[in-house]
Amino acid sequence: MSPSDADAPAPPPEGPPGGGAAVSRREFDALFEAVRTWGRWAAGAAGRGAWNGVTADHVRGAAALVRSGTVVPLGRPWDTAPGPDNARPALHHMTDLGDVEEPEPSAYKDFLGADYHGKSVSHLDALSHIGYRGRLYDGRAAREEAGAGGARFGSVAALGPLVTRGVLLDLPAVLGVPWLEPGHAVRAGDLLAAEEALGVRIGEADAVLLRSGRFRRRRELGPWDPGTGSAGWHVDALPLLAERGVALLGADGDSDVRPSPVEGLHSPVHALALTAMGVPLLDNLDLEALSAACAGAGRHAFMLVVSPLNVPGGTGSPVNPVAVL
């Protein structure tokens, strides 16, 4: 059944791809080479990529940011409703409804399942998730390292719990708008302007979370297909993030701006971050409560804790990260 006019999704506005800054494949490949960190880590550690750069000192520094003890969850509700931004809804059903385990108590049990690499479930992308020109991070052959049995290299199990300093780049707050429209490309200059406006500087081993206001827009205007229109990073911002030595990137989208500015590539930021730089990604975070908490605290840095499921061979995991201020 087609949705009624009242329930119809709000289509993203049309506009020039990637904010009008087109990038050829030749230019993209040069950018890929410029930010590539293959060979930086020992073979046994390469599957963790940039996360190897997070030391005990970085974790202690993140813990030192905790002042009020405010805990802000960043994961979306488990989304079982189909829609234009949820083509593969998550599953939840009961498996036991009060069955008695002799002589007592009664038990209620349920099942969860998700094809989570989409536009709805909050999840972590491990380094095995994306290949480019047949290669995973560190130059590993994708066909040899990722198969039907899972990933032999760069799995989410290699990452483990992630704790570091998080930085919220709240672009709508900087620009004085409720949200960025789909197709809005966040460029290197925007990153620098946001740092100045928010009084924060991205540093080594940081997790950078980009708020576009996606879920506020969704609540007020209705859902749309982020695969065809989403605010996110333009590829020209990735060299600056690489220079700063970030360990993790996250967003309320999936970090990529769409339409893509790169010819023939749907998710170029995924290829640069995961495959070239070895930087894991957090997708589909709800950053609205964090935006309010950071504004109230007058600071945009906090301790970030991400604990993915321990899935050997997994290319990622559903997550509910928390920011602690």
PDB file of C-alpha atoms in Angstrom:
ATOM      1  CA  MET A   1       0.000   0.000   0.000  1.00  0.00           C
ATOM      2  CA  SER A   2       1.389   3.399  -0.919  1.00  0.00           C
ATOM      3  CA  PRO A   3       1.656   5.972   1.862  1.00  0.00           C
ATOM      4  CA  SER A   4      -0.887   8.739   2.122  1.00  0.00           C
ATOM      5  CA  ASP A   5       0.057  12.275   1.272  1.00  0.00           C
ATOM      6  CA  ALA A   6       0.364  13.032   4.982  1.00  0.00           C
ATOM      7  CA  ASP A   7       2.816  10.153   5.451  1.00  0.00           C
ATOM      8  CA  ALA A   8       4.757  10.660   2.245  1.00  0.00           C
ATOM      9  CA  PRO A   9       8.510  11.096   2.694  1.00  0.00           C
ATOM     10  CA  ALA A  10       9.987  14.524   2.219  1.00  0.00           C
ATOM     11  CA  PRO A  11      12.186  14.275  -0.897  1.00  0.00           C
ATOM     12  CA  PRO A  12      15.667  15.736  -0.715  1.00  0.00           C
ATOM     13  CA  PRO A  13      16.002  18.911  -2.718  1.00  0.00           C
ATOM     14  CA  GLU A  14      17.705  18.661  -6.071  1.00  0.00           C
ATOM     15  CA  GLY A  15      21.021  20.351  -6.471  1.00  0.00           C
ATOM     16  CA  PRO A  16      24.518  19.964  -7.870  1.00  0.00           C
ATOM     17  CA  PRO A  17      26.227  16.727  -6.769  1.00  0.00           C
ATOM     18  CA  GLY A  18      28.348  17.064  -3.641  1.00  0.00           C
ATOM     19  CA  GLY A  19      27.722  20.771  -3.231  1.00  0.00           C
ATOM     20  CA  GLY A  20      28.849  21.433  -6.791  1.00  0.00           C
ATOM     21  CA  ALA A  21      32.469  20.357  -6.183  1.00  0.00           C
ATOM     22  CA  ALA A  22      32.892  17.489  -8.640  1.00  0.00           C
ATOM     23  CA  VAL A  23      35.908  15.187  -8.281  1.00  0.00           C
ATOM     24  CA  SER A  24      37.180  12.944 -11.077  1.00  0.00           C
ATOM     25  CA  ARG A  25      38.244   9.350 -10.444  1.00  0.00           C
ATOM     26  CA  ARG A  26      41.814  10.332 -11.231  1.00  0.00           C
ATOM     27  CA  GLU A  27      41.664  13.086  -8.612  1.00  0.00           C
ATOM     28  CA  PHE A  28      40.054  10.692  -6.139  1.00  0.00           C
ATOM     29  CA  ASP A  29      42.744   8.069  -6.682  1.00  0.00           C
ATOM     30  CA  ALA A  30      45.427  10.704  -6.039  1.00  0.00           C
ATOM     31  CA  LEU A  31      43.592  11.658  -2.836  1.00  0.00           C
ATOM     32  CA  PHE A  32      43.398   7.983  -1.838  1.00  0.00           C
ATOM     33  CA  GLU A  33      47.173   7.669  -2.213  1.00  0.00           C
ATOM     34  CA  ALA A  34      47.766  10.874  -0.263  1.00  0.00           C
ATOM     35  CA  VAL A  35      45.876   9.702   2.853  1.00  0.00           C
ATOM     36  CA  ARG A  36      46.744   5.984   2.612  1.00  0.00           C
ATOM     37  CA  THR A  37      48.433   4.518   5.718  1.00  0.00           C
ATOM     38  CA  TRP A  38      49.069   0.978   4.480  1.00  0.00           C
ATOM     39  CA  GLY A  39      52.093  -0.593   6.152  1.00  0.00           C
ATOM     40  CA  ARG A  40      52.020   1.753   9.152  1.00  0.00           C
ATOM     41  CA  TRP A  41      51.144  -0.993  11.626  1.00  0.00           C
ATOM     42  CA  ALA A  42      52.615  -4.435  12.233  1.00  0.00           C
ATOM     43  CA  ALA A  43      50.810  -7.246  10.422  1.00  0.00           C
ATOM     44  CA  GLY A  44      49.137  -8.518  13.587  1.00  0.00           C
ATOM     45  CA  ALA A  45      47.784  -5.062  14.442  1.00  0.00           C
ATOM     46  CA  ALA A  46      46.842  -3.830  10.972  1.00  0.00           C
ATOM     47  CA  GLY A  47      43.244  -5.033  11.318  1.00  0.00           C
ATOM     48  CA  ARG A  48      42.725  -2.323  13.958  1.00  0.00           C
ATOM     49  CA  GLY A  49      44.029   0.391  11.646  1.00  0.00           C
ATOM     50  CA  ALA A  50      43.971   3.898  13.090  1.00  0.00           C
ATOM     51  CA  TRP A  51      42.619   2.566  16.368  1.00  0.00           C
ATOM     52  CA  ASN A  52      46.169   1.408  17.149  1.00  0.00           C
ATOM     53  CA  GLY A  53      46.940   5.070  17.746  1.00  0.00           C
ATOM     54  CA  VAL A  54      44.674   5.247  20.803  1.00  0.00           C
ATOM     55  CA  THR A  55      46.903   4.765  23.847  1.00  0.00           C
ATOM     56  CA  ALA A  56      46.214   4.473  27.567  1.00  0.00           C
ATOM     57  CA  ASP A  57      47.095   8.167  27.826  1.00  0.00           C
ATOM     58  CA  HIS A  58      44.343   9.000  25.339  1.00  0.00           C
ATOM     59  CA  VAL A  59      41.832   6.965  27.334  1.00  0.00           C
ATOM     60  CA  ARG A  60      42.862   8.677  30.591  1.00  0.00           C
ATOM     61  CA  GLY A  61      42.571  12.038  28.860  1.00  0.00           C
ATOM     62  CA  ALA A  62      39.063  11.168  27.719  1.00  0.00           C
ATOM     63  CA  ALA A  63      38.093  10.098  31.241  1.00  0.00           C
ATOM     64  CA  ALA A  64      39.362  13.420  32.572  1.00  0.00           C
ATOM     65  CA  LEU A  65      36.694  15.184  30.478  1.00  0.00           C
ATOM     66  CA  VAL A  66      33.936  13.686  32.627  1.00  0.00           C
ATOM     67  CA  ARG A  67      32.670  16.480  34.900  1.00  0.00           C
ATOM     68  CA  SER A  68      28.896  16.367  35.310  1.00  0.00           C
ATOM     69  CA  GLY A  69      28.583  12.617  34.788  1.00  0.00           C
ATOM     70  CA  THR A  70      25.871  13.147  32.170  1.00  0.00           C
ATOM     71  CA  VAL A  71      25.536  10.034  30.007  1.00  0.00           C
ATOM     72  CA  VAL A  72      24.051  10.528  26.527  1.00  0.00           C
ATOM     73  CA  PRO A  73      23.155   7.457  24.432  1.00  0.00           C
ATOM     74  CA  LEU A  74      23.731   7.910  20.712  1.00  0.00           C
ATOM     75  CA  GLY A  75      22.076   4.806  19.260  1.00  0.00           C
ATOM     76  CA  ARG A  76      18.735   4.908  17.446  1.00  0.00           C
ATOM     77  CA  PRO A  77      15.775   2.818  18.564  1.00  0.00           C
ATOM     78  CA  TRP A  78      15.744  -0.675  17.011  1.00  0.00           C
ATOM     79  CA  ASP A  79      13.846   0.081  13.799  1.00  0.00           C
ATOM     80  CA  THR A  80      11.447  -2.633  12.639  1.00  0.00           C
ATOM     81  CA  ALA A  81       9.262  -0.377  10.470  1.00  0.00           C
ATOM     82  CA  PRO A  82       9.933  -0.373   6.709  1.00  0.00           C
ATOM     83  CA  GLY A  83      10.357   2.989   5.051  1.00  0.00           C
ATOM     84  CA  PRO A  84      12.367   4.896   2.437  1.00  0.00           C
ATOM     85  CA  ASP A  85      15.322   5.012   4.826  1.00  0.00           C
ATOM     86  CA  ASN A  86      14.847   1.455   6.117  1.00  0.00           C
ATOM     87  CA  ALA A  87      14.712  -0.934   3.180  1.00  0.00           C
ATOM     88  CA  ARG A  88      15.759  -3.898   5.344  1.00  0.00           C
ATOM     89  CA  PRO A  89      13.948  -3.463   8.673  1.00  0.00           C
ATOM     90  CA  ALA A  90      15.428  -4.962  11.812  1.00  0.00           C
ATOM     91  CA  LEU A  91      13.641  -7.981  13.298  1.00  0.00           C
ATOM     92  CA  HIS A  92      12.181  -8.403  16.775  1.00  0.00           C
ATOM     93  CA  HIS A  93       9.765 -11.103  17.815  1.00  0.00           C
ATOM     94  CA  MET A  94       8.956 -13.099  20.910  1.00  0.00           C
ATOM     95  CA  THR A  95      10.088 -16.701  21.146  1.00  0.00           C
ATOM     96  CA  ASP A  96       8.635 -17.575  24.582  1.00  0.00           C
ATOM     97  CA  LEU A  97       5.492 -16.081  26.100  1.00  0.00           C
ATOM     98  CA  GLY A  98       5.360 -17.106  29.730  1.00  0.00           C
ATOM     99  CA  ASP A  99       6.568 -20.661  29.352  1.00  0.00           C
ATOM    100  CA  VAL A 100       7.048 -22.143  32.808  1.00  0.00           C
ATOM    101  CA  GLU A 101      10.476 -23.379  33.796  1.00  0.00           C
ATOM    102  CA  GLU A 102       9.467 -25.946  36.414  1.00  0.00           C
ATOM    103  CA  PRO A 103       8.312 -25.212  38.984  1.00  0.00           C
ATOM    104  CA  GLU A 104       8.738 -21.457  38.505  1.00  0.00           C
ATOM    105  CA  PRO A 105       9.348 -18.770  37.193  1.00  0.00           C
ATOM    106  CA  SER A 106       7.681 -18.034  33.879  1.00  0.00           C
ATOM    107  CA  ALA A 107      10.000 -16.890  31.068  1.00  0.00           C
ATOM    108  CA  TYR A 108       9.605 -14.313  28.302  1.00  0.00           C
ATOM    109  CA  LYS A 109      12.191 -14.413  25.537  1.00  0.00           C
ATOM    110  CA  ASP A 110      12.713 -12.631  22.268  1.00  0.00           C
ATOM    111  CA  PHE A 111      14.752 -12.724  19.075  1.00  0.00           C
ATOM    112  CA  LEU A 112      16.669  -9.886  17.452  1.00  0.00           C
ATOM    113  CA  GLY A 113      18.097  -9.771  13.937  1.00  0.00           C
ATOM    114  CA  ALA A 114      19.327  -7.070  11.610  1.00  0.00           C
ATOM    115  CA  ASP A 115      20.924  -6.570   8.222  1.00  0.00           C
ATOM    116  CA  TYR A 116      22.426  -3.557   9.886  1.00  0.00           C
ATOM    117  CA  HIS A 117      24.684  -2.088   7.160  1.00  0.00           C
ATOM    118  CA  GLY A 118      21.949   0.269   5.977  1.00  0.00           C
ATOM    119  CA  LYS A 119      20.540   3.699   6.719  1.00  0.00           C
ATOM    120  CA  SER A 120      18.590   2.997   9.910  1.00  0.00           C
ATOM    121  CA  VAL A 121      20.418   0.861  12.484  1.00  0.00           C
ATOM    122  CA  SER A 122      23.171   2.616  14.463  1.00  0.00           C
ATOM    123  CA  HIS A 123      26.279   0.570  13.728  1.00  0.00           C
ATOM    124  CA  LEU A 124      30.059   0.406  13.579  1.00  0.00           C
ATOM    125  CA  ASP A 125      31.846  -0.313  10.288  1.00  0.00           C
ATOM    126  CA  ALA A 126      34.981  -2.411  10.741  1.00  0.00           C
ATOM    127  CA  LEU A 127      37.871  -2.237   8.260  1.00  0.00           C
ATOM    128  CA  SER A 128      36.664  -5.356   6.430  1.00  0.00           C
ATOM    129  CA  HIS A 129      33.448  -3.600   5.392  1.00  0.00           C
ATOM    130  CA  ILE A 130      34.730  -1.698   2.341  1.00  0.00           C
ATOM    131  CA  GLY A 131      37.179  -2.540  -0.413  1.00  0.00           C
ATOM    132  CA  TYR A 132      38.409  -0.336  -3.224  1.00  0.00           C
ATOM    133  CA  ARG A 133      39.834  -1.650  -6.475  1.00  0.00           C
ATOM    134  CA  GLY A 134      39.826  -5.148  -4.991  1.00  0.00           C
ATOM    135  CA  ARG A 135      41.763  -4.215  -1.837  1.00  0.00           C
ATOM    136  CA  LEU A 136      40.851  -3.830   1.816  1.00  0.00           C
ATOM    137  CA  TYR A 137      42.848  -1.678   4.231  1.00  0.00           C
ATOM    138  CA  ASP A 138      46.591  -2.358   4.280  1.00  0.00           C
ATOM    139  CA  GLY A 139      46.444  -3.654   0.722  1.00  0.00           C
ATOM    140  CA  ARG A 140      44.821  -6.976   1.640  1.00  0.00           C
ATOM    141  CA  ALA A 141      43.112  -8.758  -1.246  1.00  0.00           C
ATOM    142  CA  ALA A 142      39.398  -8.455  -0.580  1.00  0.00           C
ATOM    143  CA  ARG A 143      38.461 -11.783  -2.190  1.00  0.00           C
ATOM    144  CA  GLU A 144      41.004 -13.611  -0.028  1.00  0.00           C
ATOM    145  CA  GLU A 145      40.249 -11.872   3.259  1.00  0.00           C
ATOM    146  CA  ALA A 146      36.437 -11.610   3.171  1.00  0.00           C
ATOM    147  CA  GLY A 147      34.227 -14.521   2.147  1.00  0.00           C
ATOM    148  CA  ALA A 148      31.102 -16.468   2.996  1.00  0.00           C
ATOM    149  CA  GLY A 149      32.503 -17.389   6.403  1.00  0.00           C
ATOM    150  CA  GLY A 150      33.191 -13.781   7.341  1.00  0.00           C
ATOM    151  CA  ALA A 151      36.285 -11.596   7.382  1.00  0.00           C
ATOM    152  CA  ARG A 152      39.693 -13.031   8.201  1.00  0.00           C
ATOM    153  CA  PHE A 153      41.192  -9.536   8.354  1.00  0.00           C
ATOM    154  CA  GLY A 154      39.848  -6.326   9.838  1.00  0.00           C
ATOM    155  CA  SER A 155      36.847  -7.844  11.600  1.00  0.00           C
ATOM    156  CA  VAL A 156      34.938  -6.042  14.316  1.00  0.00           C
ATOM    157  CA  ALA A 157      36.299  -8.548  16.825  1.00  0.00           C
ATOM    158  CA  ALA A 158      39.771  -7.114  16.196  1.00  0.00           C
ATOM    159  CA  LEU A 159      38.592  -3.677  17.295  1.00  0.00           C
ATOM    160  CA  GLY A 160      37.034  -4.526  20.645  1.00  0.00           C
ATOM    161  CA  PRO A 161      35.696  -1.762  22.930  1.00  0.00           C
ATOM    162  CA  LEU A 162      36.583   1.754  21.777  1.00  0.00           C
ATOM    163  CA  VAL A 163      37.170   4.544  24.301  1.00  0.00           C
ATOM    164  CA  THR A 164      38.633   7.925  23.431  1.00  0.00           C
ATOM    165  CA  ARG A 165      37.923  11.648  23.339  1.00  0.00           C
ATOM    166  CA  GLY A 166      34.910  12.470  21.219  1.00  0.00           C
ATOM    167  CA  VAL A 167      34.374  15.794  19.455  1.00  0.00           C
ATOM    168  CA  LEU A 168      30.957  16.880  18.188  1.00  0.00           C
ATOM    169  CA  LEU A 169      31.055  19.060  15.090  1.00  0.00           C
ATOM    170  CA  ASP A 170      27.548  20.494  15.281  1.00  0.00           C
ATOM    171  CA  LEU A 171      27.267  22.151  11.875  1.00  0.00           C
ATOM    172  CA  PRO A 172      23.620  23.272  12.171  1.00  0.00           C
ATOM    173  CA  ALA A 173      24.454  25.017  15.467  1.00  0.00           C
ATOM    174  CA  VAL A 174      27.407  26.748  13.805  1.00  0.00           C
ATOM    175  CA  LEU A 175      25.308  27.876  10.843  1.00  0.00           C
ATOM    176  CA  GLY A 176      22.242  28.800  12.887  1.00  0.00           C
ATOM    177  CA  VAL A 177      19.935  26.383  11.056  1.00  0.00           C
ATOM    178  CA  PRO A 178      17.887  23.421  12.340  1.00  0.00           C
ATOM    179  CA  TRP A 179      19.595  20.981   9.966  1.00  0.00           C
ATOM    180  CA  LEU A 180      21.710  20.690   6.858  1.00  0.00           C
ATOM    181  CA  GLU A 181      19.688  19.846   3.784  1.00  0.00           C
ATOM    182  CA  PRO A 182      20.435  16.560   1.985  1.00  0.00           C
ATOM    183  CA  GLY A 183      23.223  17.144  -0.513  1.00  0.00           C
ATOM    184  CA  HIS A 184      25.027  19.645   1.735  1.00  0.00           C
ATOM    185  CA  ALA A 185      28.753  18.894   1.546  1.00  0.00           C
ATOM    186  CA  VAL A 186      30.869  19.644   4.615  1.00  0.00           C
ATOM    187  CA  ARG A 187      34.291  20.680   3.379  1.00  0.00           C
ATOM    188  CA  ALA A 188      37.699  21.263   4.961  1.00  0.00           C
ATOM    189  CA  GLY A 189      37.016  24.967   5.422  1.00  0.00           C
ATOM    190  CA  ASP A 190      33.741  24.179   7.164  1.00  0.00           C
ATOM    191  CA  LEU A 191      35.603  21.941   9.602  1.00  0.00           C
ATOM    192  CA  LEU A 192      38.028  24.728  10.504  1.00  0.00           C
ATOM    193  CA  ALA A 193      35.205  27.251  10.888  1.00  0.00           C
ATOM    194  CA  ALA A 194      33.269  24.839  13.116  1.00  0.00           C
ATOM    195  CA  GLU A 195      36.291  24.322  15.359  1.00  0.00           C
ATOM    196  CA  GLU A 196      36.629  28.063  15.846  1.00  0.00           C
ATOM    197  CA  ALA A 197      32.922  28.613  16.436  1.00  0.00           C
ATOM    198  CA  LEU A 198      32.606  25.721  18.900  1.00  0.00           C
ATOM    199  CA  GLY A 199      35.871  26.362  20.731  1.00  0.00           C
ATOM    200  CA  VAL A 200      37.291  22.900  20.099  1.00  0.00           C
ATOM    201  CA  ARG A 201      40.179  21.470  18.101  1.00  0.00           C
ATOM    202  CA  ILE A 202      40.309  17.959  16.690  1.00  0.00           C
ATOM    203  CA  GLY A 203      43.430  16.130  17.814  1.00  0.00           C
ATOM    204  CA  GLU A 204      45.287  12.862  17.563  1.00  0.00           C
ATOM    205  CA  ALA A 205      43.245   9.710  18.316  1.00  0.00           C
ATOM    206  CA  ASP A 206      39.970  11.652  18.542  1.00  0.00           C
ATOM    207  CA  ALA A 207      36.574  10.369  17.457  1.00  0.00           C
ATOM    208  CA  VAL A 208      34.882  13.039  15.343  1.00  0.00           C
ATOM    209  CA  LEU A 209      31.070  13.014  15.214  1.00  0.00           C
ATOM    210  CA  LEU A 210      29.410  15.101  12.503  1.00  0.00           C
ATOM    211  CA  ARG A 211      25.880  16.304  13.223  1.00  0.00           C
ATOM    212  CA  SER A 212      23.827  17.325  10.194  1.00  0.00           C
ATOM    213  CA  GLY A 213      20.496  17.348  12.043  1.00  0.00           C
ATOM    214  CA  ARG A 214      19.219  14.416   9.990  1.00  0.00           C
ATOM    215  CA  PHE A 215      16.902  13.015  12.641  1.00  0.00           C
ATOM    216  CA  ARG A 216      15.426  16.385  13.544  1.00  0.00           C
ATOM    217  CA  ARG A 217      14.620  16.889   9.866  1.00  0.00           C
ATOM    218  CA  ARG A 218      13.169  13.382   9.709  1.00  0.00           C
ATOM    219  CA  ARG A 219      10.921  14.009  12.729  1.00  0.00           C
ATOM    220  CA  GLU A 220       9.635  17.312  11.341  1.00  0.00           C
ATOM    221  CA  LEU A 221       9.398  16.592   7.604  1.00  0.00           C
ATOM    222  CA  GLY A 222       9.256  12.802   7.364  1.00  0.00           C
ATOM    223  CA  PRO A 223      11.682  10.174   6.074  1.00  0.00           C
ATOM    224  CA  TRP A 224      13.458  10.160   2.718  1.00  0.00           C
ATOM    225  CA  ASP A 225      16.027   7.933   1.026  1.00  0.00           C
ATOM    226  CA  PRO A 226      19.494   8.934   2.309  1.00  0.00           C
ATOM    227  CA  GLY A 227      21.043   6.771  -0.390  1.00  0.00           C
ATOM    228  CA  THR A 228      20.156   9.450  -2.914  1.00  0.00           C
ATOM    229  CA  GLY A 229      20.350  12.561  -0.749  1.00  0.00           C
ATOM    230  CA  SER A 230      22.294  13.090   2.474  1.00  0.00           C
ATOM    231  CA  ALA A 231      24.464  15.713   4.114  1.00  0.00           C
ATOM    232  CA  GLY A 232      28.002  14.592   4.917  1.00  0.00           C
ATOM    233  CA  TRP A 233      31.704  15.028   4.384  1.00  0.00           C
ATOM    234  CA  HIS A 234      33.086  16.079   1.035  1.00  0.00           C
ATOM    235  CA  VAL A 235      36.223  14.118   0.180  1.00  0.00           C
ATOM    236  CA  ASP A 236      38.333  17.277   0.365  1.00  0.00           C
ATOM    237  CA  ALA A 237      37.933  17.264   4.171  1.00  0.00           C
ATOM    238  CA  LEU A 238      39.589  13.863   4.576  1.00  0.00           C
ATOM    239  CA  PRO A 239      43.226  15.042   4.177  1.00  0.00           C
ATOM    240  CA  LEU A 240      42.748  17.438   7.091  1.00  0.00           C
ATOM    241  CA  LEU A 241      41.199  14.689   9.238  1.00  0.00           C
ATOM    242  CA  ALA A 242      44.091  12.393   8.260  1.00  0.00           C
ATOM    243  CA  GLU A 243      46.613  15.101   9.154  1.00  0.00           C
ATOM    244  CA  ARG A 244      45.023  15.444  12.592  1.00  0.00           C
ATOM    245  CA  GLY A 245      45.346  11.676  13.149  1.00  0.00           C
ATOM    246  CA  VAL A 246      41.704  10.883  13.960  1.00  0.00           C
ATOM    247  CA  ALA A 247      40.906   7.328  15.092  1.00  0.00           C
ATOM    248  CA  LEU A 248      37.159   7.172  14.427  1.00  0.00           C
ATOM    249  CA  LEU A 249      34.571   9.044  12.376  1.00  0.00           C
ATOM    250  CA  GLY A 250      30.837   9.047  13.048  1.00  0.00           C
ATOM    251  CA  ALA A 251      27.748  10.887  11.888  1.00  0.00           C
ATOM    252  CA  ASP A 252      23.973  10.975  12.023  1.00  0.00           C
ATOM    253  CA  GLY A 253      24.183   9.841   8.396  1.00  0.00           C
ATOM    254  CA  ASP A 254      26.922   7.549   7.157  1.00  0.00           C
ATOM    255  CA  SER A 255      29.572  10.293   6.740  1.00  0.00           C
ATOM    256  CA  ASP A 256      29.196  10.479   2.920  1.00  0.00           C
ATOM    257  CA  VAL A 257      27.471  13.370   1.176  1.00  0.00           C
ATOM    258  CA  ARG A 258      25.040  12.291  -1.523  1.00  0.00           C
ATOM    259  CA  PRO A 259      24.770  12.707  -4.426  1.00  0.00           C
ATOM    260  CA  SER A 260      28.442  11.737  -4.412  1.00  0.00           C
ATOM    261  CA  PRO A 261      30.863  14.341  -5.756  1.00  0.00           C
ATOM    262  CA  VAL A 262      33.086  11.575  -7.187  1.00  0.00           C
ATOM    263  CA  GLU A 263      32.219  10.108 -10.561  1.00  0.00           C
ATOM    264  CA  GLY A 264      31.415   6.416 -10.386  1.00  0.00           C
ATOM    265  CA  LEU A 265      31.710   6.145  -6.591  1.00  0.00           C
ATOM    266  CA  HIS A 266      28.640   6.050  -4.355  1.00  0.00           C
ATOM    267  CA  SER A 267      30.483   6.154  -0.993  1.00  0.00           C
ATOM    268  CA  PRO A 268      33.908   7.756  -1.495  1.00  0.00           C
ATOM    269  CA  VAL A 269      34.341   8.772   2.156  1.00  0.00           C
ATOM    270  CA  HIS A 270      33.866   5.124   3.143  1.00  0.00           C
ATOM    271  CA  ALA A 271      36.667   4.166   0.765  1.00  0.00           C
ATOM    272  CA  LEU A 272      38.997   6.885   2.053  1.00  0.00           C
ATOM    273  CA  ALA A 273      38.311   6.364   5.753  1.00  0.00           C
ATOM    274  CA  LEU A 274      38.069   2.569   5.970  1.00  0.00           C
ATOM    275  CA  THR A 275      40.189   1.366   3.056  1.00  0.00           C
ATOM    276  CA  ALA A 276      42.870   4.051   2.773  1.00  0.00           C
ATOM    277  CA  MET A 277      43.176   5.435   6.325  1.00  0.00           C
ATOM    278  CA  GLY A 278      42.019   2.467   8.410  1.00  0.00           C
ATOM    279  CA  VAL A 279      39.554   4.646  10.313  1.00  0.00           C
ATOM    280  CA  PRO A 280      36.376   2.846  11.497  1.00  0.00           C
ATOM    281  CA  LEU A 281      33.022   4.551  10.966  1.00  0.00           C
ATOM    282  CA  LEU A 282      29.915   4.980  13.106  1.00  0.00           C
ATOM    283  CA  ASP A 283      26.760   5.308  11.012  1.00  0.00           C
ATOM    284  CA  ASN A 284      23.202   6.466  11.775  1.00  0.00           C
ATOM    285  CA  LEU A 285      23.818   7.961  15.213  1.00  0.00           C
ATOM    286  CA  ASP A 286      21.122  10.091  16.796  1.00  0.00           C
ATOM    287  CA  LEU A 287      23.082  13.176  17.830  1.00  0.00           C
ATOM    288  CA  GLU A 288      20.171  15.424  18.808  1.00  0.00           C
ATOM    289  CA  ALA A 289      20.417  14.825  22.574  1.00  0.00           C
ATOM    290  CA  LEU A 290      24.188  15.189  22.426  1.00  0.00           C
ATOM    291  CA  SER A 291      23.811  18.507  20.615  1.00  0.00           C
ATOM    292  CA  ALA A 292      21.615  19.811  23.432  1.00  0.00           C
ATOM    293  CA  ALA A 293      23.911  18.412  26.130  1.00  0.00           C
ATOM    294  CA  CYS A 294      27.025  19.963  24.589  1.00  0.00           C
ATOM    295  CA  ALA A 295      25.289  23.319  24.172  1.00  0.00           C
ATOM    296  CA  GLY A 296      24.162  23.205  27.801  1.00  0.00           C
ATOM    297  CA  ALA A 297      27.637  22.293  29.032  1.00  0.00           C
ATOM    298  CA  GLY A 298      29.308  24.885  26.814  1.00  0.00           C
ATOM    299  CA  ARG A 299      31.771  22.375  25.410  1.00  0.00           C
ATOM    300  CA  HIS A 300      31.875  19.935  22.536  1.00  0.00           C
ATOM    301  CA  ALA A 301      34.443  17.404  23.756  1.00  0.00           C
ATOM    302  CA  PHE A 302      33.584  14.394  25.918  1.00  0.00           C
ATOM    303  CA  MET A 303      34.461  10.790  26.631  1.00  0.00           C
ATOM    304  CA  LEU A 304      33.080   8.427  23.974  1.00  0.00           C
ATOM    305  CA  VAL A 305      32.530   4.734  24.661  1.00  0.00           C
ATOM    306  CA  VAL A 306      31.670   2.286  21.868  1.00  0.00           C
ATOM    307  CA  SER A 307      31.307  -1.422  22.627  1.00  0.00           C
ATOM    308  CA  PRO A 308      30.545  -3.491  19.535  1.00  0.00           C
ATOM    309  CA  LEU A 309      29.387  -7.096  19.690  1.00  0.00           C
ATOM    310  CA  ASN A 310      32.266  -9.580  19.724  1.00  0.00           C
ATOM    311  CA  VAL A 311      31.552 -11.221  16.376  1.00  0.00           C
ATOM    312  CA  PRO A 312      34.543 -13.129  14.947  1.00  0.00           C
ATOM    313  CA  GLY A 313      34.649 -12.389  11.238  1.00  0.00           C
ATOM    314  CA  GLY A 314      32.022  -9.647  11.486  1.00  0.00           C
ATOM    315  CA  THR A 315      32.336  -6.646   9.181  1.00  0.00           C
ATOM    316  CA  GLY A 316      30.738  -4.444  11.828  1.00  0.00           C
ATOM    317  CA  SER A 317      28.177  -4.472  14.609  1.00  0.00           C
ATOM    318  CA  PRO A 318      25.023  -2.735  15.798  1.00  0.00           C
ATOM    319  CA  VAL A 319      26.004  -0.379  18.619  1.00  0.00           C
ATOM    320  CA  ASN A 320      24.579   2.060  21.139  1.00  0.00           C
ATOM    321  CA  PRO A 321      27.564   4.342  21.850  1.00  0.00           C
ATOM    322  CA  VAL A 322      27.503   6.674  24.843  1.00  0.00           C
ATOM    323  CA  ALA A 323      28.991  10.110  25.340  1.00  0.00           C
ATOM    324  CA  VAL A 324      29.887  11.008  28.929  1.00  0.00           C
ATOM    325  CA  LEU A 325      30.223  14.691  29.816  1.00  0.00           C
TER     326      LEU A 325
END
